[in-house]
XYZ file of C-alpha atoms in Angstrom:
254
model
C 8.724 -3.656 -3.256
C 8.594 -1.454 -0.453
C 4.869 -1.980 -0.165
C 1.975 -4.255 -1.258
C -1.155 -3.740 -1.100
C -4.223 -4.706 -2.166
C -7.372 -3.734 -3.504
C -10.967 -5.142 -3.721
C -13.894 -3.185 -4.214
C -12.515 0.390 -3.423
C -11.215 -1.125 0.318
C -7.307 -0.444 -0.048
C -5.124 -2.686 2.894
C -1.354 -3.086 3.134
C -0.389 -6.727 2.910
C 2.822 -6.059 3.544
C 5.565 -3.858 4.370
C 9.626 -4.930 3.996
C 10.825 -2.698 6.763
C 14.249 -3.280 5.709
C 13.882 -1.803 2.159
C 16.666 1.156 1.218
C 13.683 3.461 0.418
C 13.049 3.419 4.512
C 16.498 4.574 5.186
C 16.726 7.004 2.920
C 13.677 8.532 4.726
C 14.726 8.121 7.919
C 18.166 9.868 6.932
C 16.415 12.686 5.117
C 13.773 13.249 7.801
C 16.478 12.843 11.043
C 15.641 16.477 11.850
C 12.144 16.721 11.711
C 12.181 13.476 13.556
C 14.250 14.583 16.685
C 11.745 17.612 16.717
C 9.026 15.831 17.085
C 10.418 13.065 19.718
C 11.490 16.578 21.738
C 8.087 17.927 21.700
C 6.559 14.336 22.466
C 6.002 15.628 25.690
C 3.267 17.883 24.931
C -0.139 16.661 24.752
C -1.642 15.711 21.428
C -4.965 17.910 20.058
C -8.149 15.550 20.366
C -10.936 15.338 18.469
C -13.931 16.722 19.939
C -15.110 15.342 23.034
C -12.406 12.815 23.117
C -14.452 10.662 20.990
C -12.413 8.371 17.927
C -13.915 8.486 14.689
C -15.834 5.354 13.720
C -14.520 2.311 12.409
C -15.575 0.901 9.120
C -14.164 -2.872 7.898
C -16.066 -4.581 4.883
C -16.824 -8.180 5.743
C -17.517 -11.041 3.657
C -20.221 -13.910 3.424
C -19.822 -16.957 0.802
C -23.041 -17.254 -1.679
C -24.347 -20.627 -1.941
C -21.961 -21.429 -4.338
C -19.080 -21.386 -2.059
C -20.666 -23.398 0.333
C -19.354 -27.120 -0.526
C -15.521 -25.054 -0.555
C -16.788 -23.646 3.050
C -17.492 -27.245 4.280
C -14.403 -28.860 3.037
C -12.217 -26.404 5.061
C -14.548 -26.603 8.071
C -15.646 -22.606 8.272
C -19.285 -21.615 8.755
C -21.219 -20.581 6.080
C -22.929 -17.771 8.297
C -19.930 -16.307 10.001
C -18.382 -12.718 8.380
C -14.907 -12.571 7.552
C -12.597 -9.868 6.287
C -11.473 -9.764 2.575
C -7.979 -11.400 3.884
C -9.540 -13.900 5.735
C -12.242 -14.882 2.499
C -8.885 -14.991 0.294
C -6.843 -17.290 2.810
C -9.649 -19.679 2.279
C -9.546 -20.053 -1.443
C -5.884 -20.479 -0.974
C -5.424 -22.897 1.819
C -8.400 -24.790 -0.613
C -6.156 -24.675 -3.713
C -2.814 -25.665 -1.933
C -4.954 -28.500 0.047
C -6.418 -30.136 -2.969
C -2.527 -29.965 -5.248
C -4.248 -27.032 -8.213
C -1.516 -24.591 -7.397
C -0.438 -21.691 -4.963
C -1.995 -17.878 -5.339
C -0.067 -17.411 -8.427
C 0.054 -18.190 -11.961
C -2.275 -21.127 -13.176
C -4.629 -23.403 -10.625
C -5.821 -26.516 -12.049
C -9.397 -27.143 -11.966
C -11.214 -29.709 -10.317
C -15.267 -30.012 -10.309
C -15.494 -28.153 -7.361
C -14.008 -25.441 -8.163
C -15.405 -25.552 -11.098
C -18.875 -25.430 -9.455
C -18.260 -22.938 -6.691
C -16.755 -20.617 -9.629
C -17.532 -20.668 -12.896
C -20.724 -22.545 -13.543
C -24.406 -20.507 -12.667
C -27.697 -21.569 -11.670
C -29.523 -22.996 -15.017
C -26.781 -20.726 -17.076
C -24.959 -23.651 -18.847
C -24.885 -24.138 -22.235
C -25.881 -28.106 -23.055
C -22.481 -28.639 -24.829
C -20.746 -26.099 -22.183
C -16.898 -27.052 -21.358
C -14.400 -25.890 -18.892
C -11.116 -24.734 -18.606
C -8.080 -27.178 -17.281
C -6.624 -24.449 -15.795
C -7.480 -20.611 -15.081
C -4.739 -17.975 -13.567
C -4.833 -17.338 -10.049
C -5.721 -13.728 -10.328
C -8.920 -14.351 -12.776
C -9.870 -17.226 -10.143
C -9.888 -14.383 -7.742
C -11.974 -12.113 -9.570
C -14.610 -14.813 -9.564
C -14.280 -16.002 -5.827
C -14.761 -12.045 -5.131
C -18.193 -11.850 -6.943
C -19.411 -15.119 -5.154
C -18.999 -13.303 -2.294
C -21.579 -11.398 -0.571
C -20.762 -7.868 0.893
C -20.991 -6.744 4.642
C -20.061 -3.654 6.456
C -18.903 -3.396 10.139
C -19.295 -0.048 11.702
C -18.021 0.206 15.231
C -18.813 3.795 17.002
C -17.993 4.975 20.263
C -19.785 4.477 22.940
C -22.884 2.717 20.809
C -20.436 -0.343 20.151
C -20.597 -2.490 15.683
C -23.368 -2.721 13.864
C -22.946 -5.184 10.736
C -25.272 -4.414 8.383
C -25.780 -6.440 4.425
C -24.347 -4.027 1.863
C -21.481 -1.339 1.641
C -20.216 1.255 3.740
C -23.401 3.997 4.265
C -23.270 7.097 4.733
C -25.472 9.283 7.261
C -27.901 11.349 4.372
C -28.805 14.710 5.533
C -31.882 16.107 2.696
C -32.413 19.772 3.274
C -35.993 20.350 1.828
C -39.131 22.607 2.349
C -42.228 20.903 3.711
C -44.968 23.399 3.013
C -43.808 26.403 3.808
C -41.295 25.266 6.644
C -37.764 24.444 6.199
C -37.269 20.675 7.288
C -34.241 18.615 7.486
C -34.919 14.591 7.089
C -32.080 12.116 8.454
C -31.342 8.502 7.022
C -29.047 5.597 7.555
C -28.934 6.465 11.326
C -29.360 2.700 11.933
C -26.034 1.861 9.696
C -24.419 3.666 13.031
C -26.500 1.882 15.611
C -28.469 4.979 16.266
C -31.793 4.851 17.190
C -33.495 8.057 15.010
C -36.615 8.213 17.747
C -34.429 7.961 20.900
C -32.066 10.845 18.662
C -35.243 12.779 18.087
C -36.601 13.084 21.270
C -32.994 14.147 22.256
C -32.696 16.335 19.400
C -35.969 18.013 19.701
C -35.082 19.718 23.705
C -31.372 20.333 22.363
C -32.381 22.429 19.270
C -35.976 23.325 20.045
C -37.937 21.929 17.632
C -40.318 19.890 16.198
C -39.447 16.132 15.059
C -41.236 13.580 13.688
C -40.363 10.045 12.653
C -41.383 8.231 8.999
C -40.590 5.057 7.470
C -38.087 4.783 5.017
C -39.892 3.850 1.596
C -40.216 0.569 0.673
C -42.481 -2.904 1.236
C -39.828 -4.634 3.481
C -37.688 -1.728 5.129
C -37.756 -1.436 8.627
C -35.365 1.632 8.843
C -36.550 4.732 9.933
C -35.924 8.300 8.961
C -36.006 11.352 11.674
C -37.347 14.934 10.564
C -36.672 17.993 12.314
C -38.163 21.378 11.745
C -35.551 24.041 10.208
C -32.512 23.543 8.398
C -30.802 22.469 11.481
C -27.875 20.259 9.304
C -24.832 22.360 10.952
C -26.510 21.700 14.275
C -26.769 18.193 13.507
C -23.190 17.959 12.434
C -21.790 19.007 15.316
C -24.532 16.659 17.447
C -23.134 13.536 16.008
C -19.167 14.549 16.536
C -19.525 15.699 19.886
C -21.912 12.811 21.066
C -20.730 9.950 19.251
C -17.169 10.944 17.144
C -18.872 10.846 13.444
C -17.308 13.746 11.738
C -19.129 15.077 8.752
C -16.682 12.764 6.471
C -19.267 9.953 7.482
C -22.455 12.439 6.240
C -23.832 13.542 3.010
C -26.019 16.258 2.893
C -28.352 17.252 -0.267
């Protein structure tokens, strides 16, 4: 192969690329033209984004359940510290190898512990349950992914990551009529390390108008959502790219 890659819960990474494939020189030979065209306009300089400002960074990050922990200890990682899905995997392999059940393909024997940390659940056994001997590599990792819990790392210019429990959100823009004015409410701001107050108050001189903070709904949520006056969503669109480099790819708006 050219390339693998993988793919675990909708994040898609390259694992690894055999620069000396045939497929590579074929396209450098096919593309030699367009290639010298580009080196001789290398020399010009390169459209920004606006303001100069990179888009933000997103990079799901991983956190073993409680049934990973005895696996976590073993190895001598910290139960509490984030790692990426590569990182999570190298684990479970280095584990494997360590202990003589196999490599990260075909069958791993299994031993009590991984037994424990992978297929057995809290008060879910069966009195006369029984094990496998041996499970395939790739249906091992299937279950070491869902004993893993989810984090998302969003780095933006200038405000610096936030790491927040959960998937990849996006900044909701609701378009909606309170009364008889037009309003437009603002959520997740906090996913980006935004403060929605500190936004408003900026917001409110920049576009002239009225803002007003809420909670967002719910007994334990501390997150806040921002409402300005108008249907101000364009506005707001170009706000966020200018100030901070979050292009409307990173917004949803109902």
């Amino acid at each position: 192969k050219a390339i693998d890659v993988t793919d675990k819960k909708g994040v898609i990474s390259v694992s690894k690329v055999d620069r000396g494939h045939k497929i590579f020189a074929q396209l450098a030979d096919k593309f030699a033209a367009e290639m010298s065209s580009a080196s001789a306009a290398s020399s010009a300089p390169a459209a920004a984004p606006a303001a100069g400002l990179r888009a933000p960074t997103v990079t799901a990050m991983w956190q073993p359940s409680h049934y990973l922990e005895a696996m976590w200890k073993d190895m001598g990682k910290n139960k509490k510290d984030l790692f990426t899905w590569d990182q999570a995997r190298e684990i479970l392999v280095a584990y494997i190898e360590k202990a003589g059940l196999g490599k990260d393909s075909g069958p791993v024997k299994m031993n009590e512990e991984l037994i424990d940390a992978l297929l057995k659940t809290a008060g879910g056994q069966k009195k006369d349950q029984t094990w496998p001997e041996e499970v395939d590599f790739d249906a091992l990792e299937e279950k070491f992914e869902e004993r893993l819990t989810q984090y998302t790392a969003i780095d933006v210019a200038g405000v610096g990551a936030t790491t927040r429990k959960g998937g990849a959100a996006k900044i909701c823009l609701t378009l909606s009529k309170k009364g008889a004015h037009n309003v437009t409410r603002v959520a997740n701001l906090e996913a980006y390390g935004l403060d929605p107050e500190a936004m408003g108050d900026e917001l409110k001189k920049k576009l002239n108008c009225m803002m007003h903070i809420e909670d967002v709904p719910g007994k334990n949520a501390k997150d806040k959502i921002l409402q300005l006056q108008g249907h101000v969503d364009q506005e707001l669109a170009q706000y966020l790219e200018q100030r901070y480099g979050i292009t409307k790819a990173f917004m949803d708006v109902k």
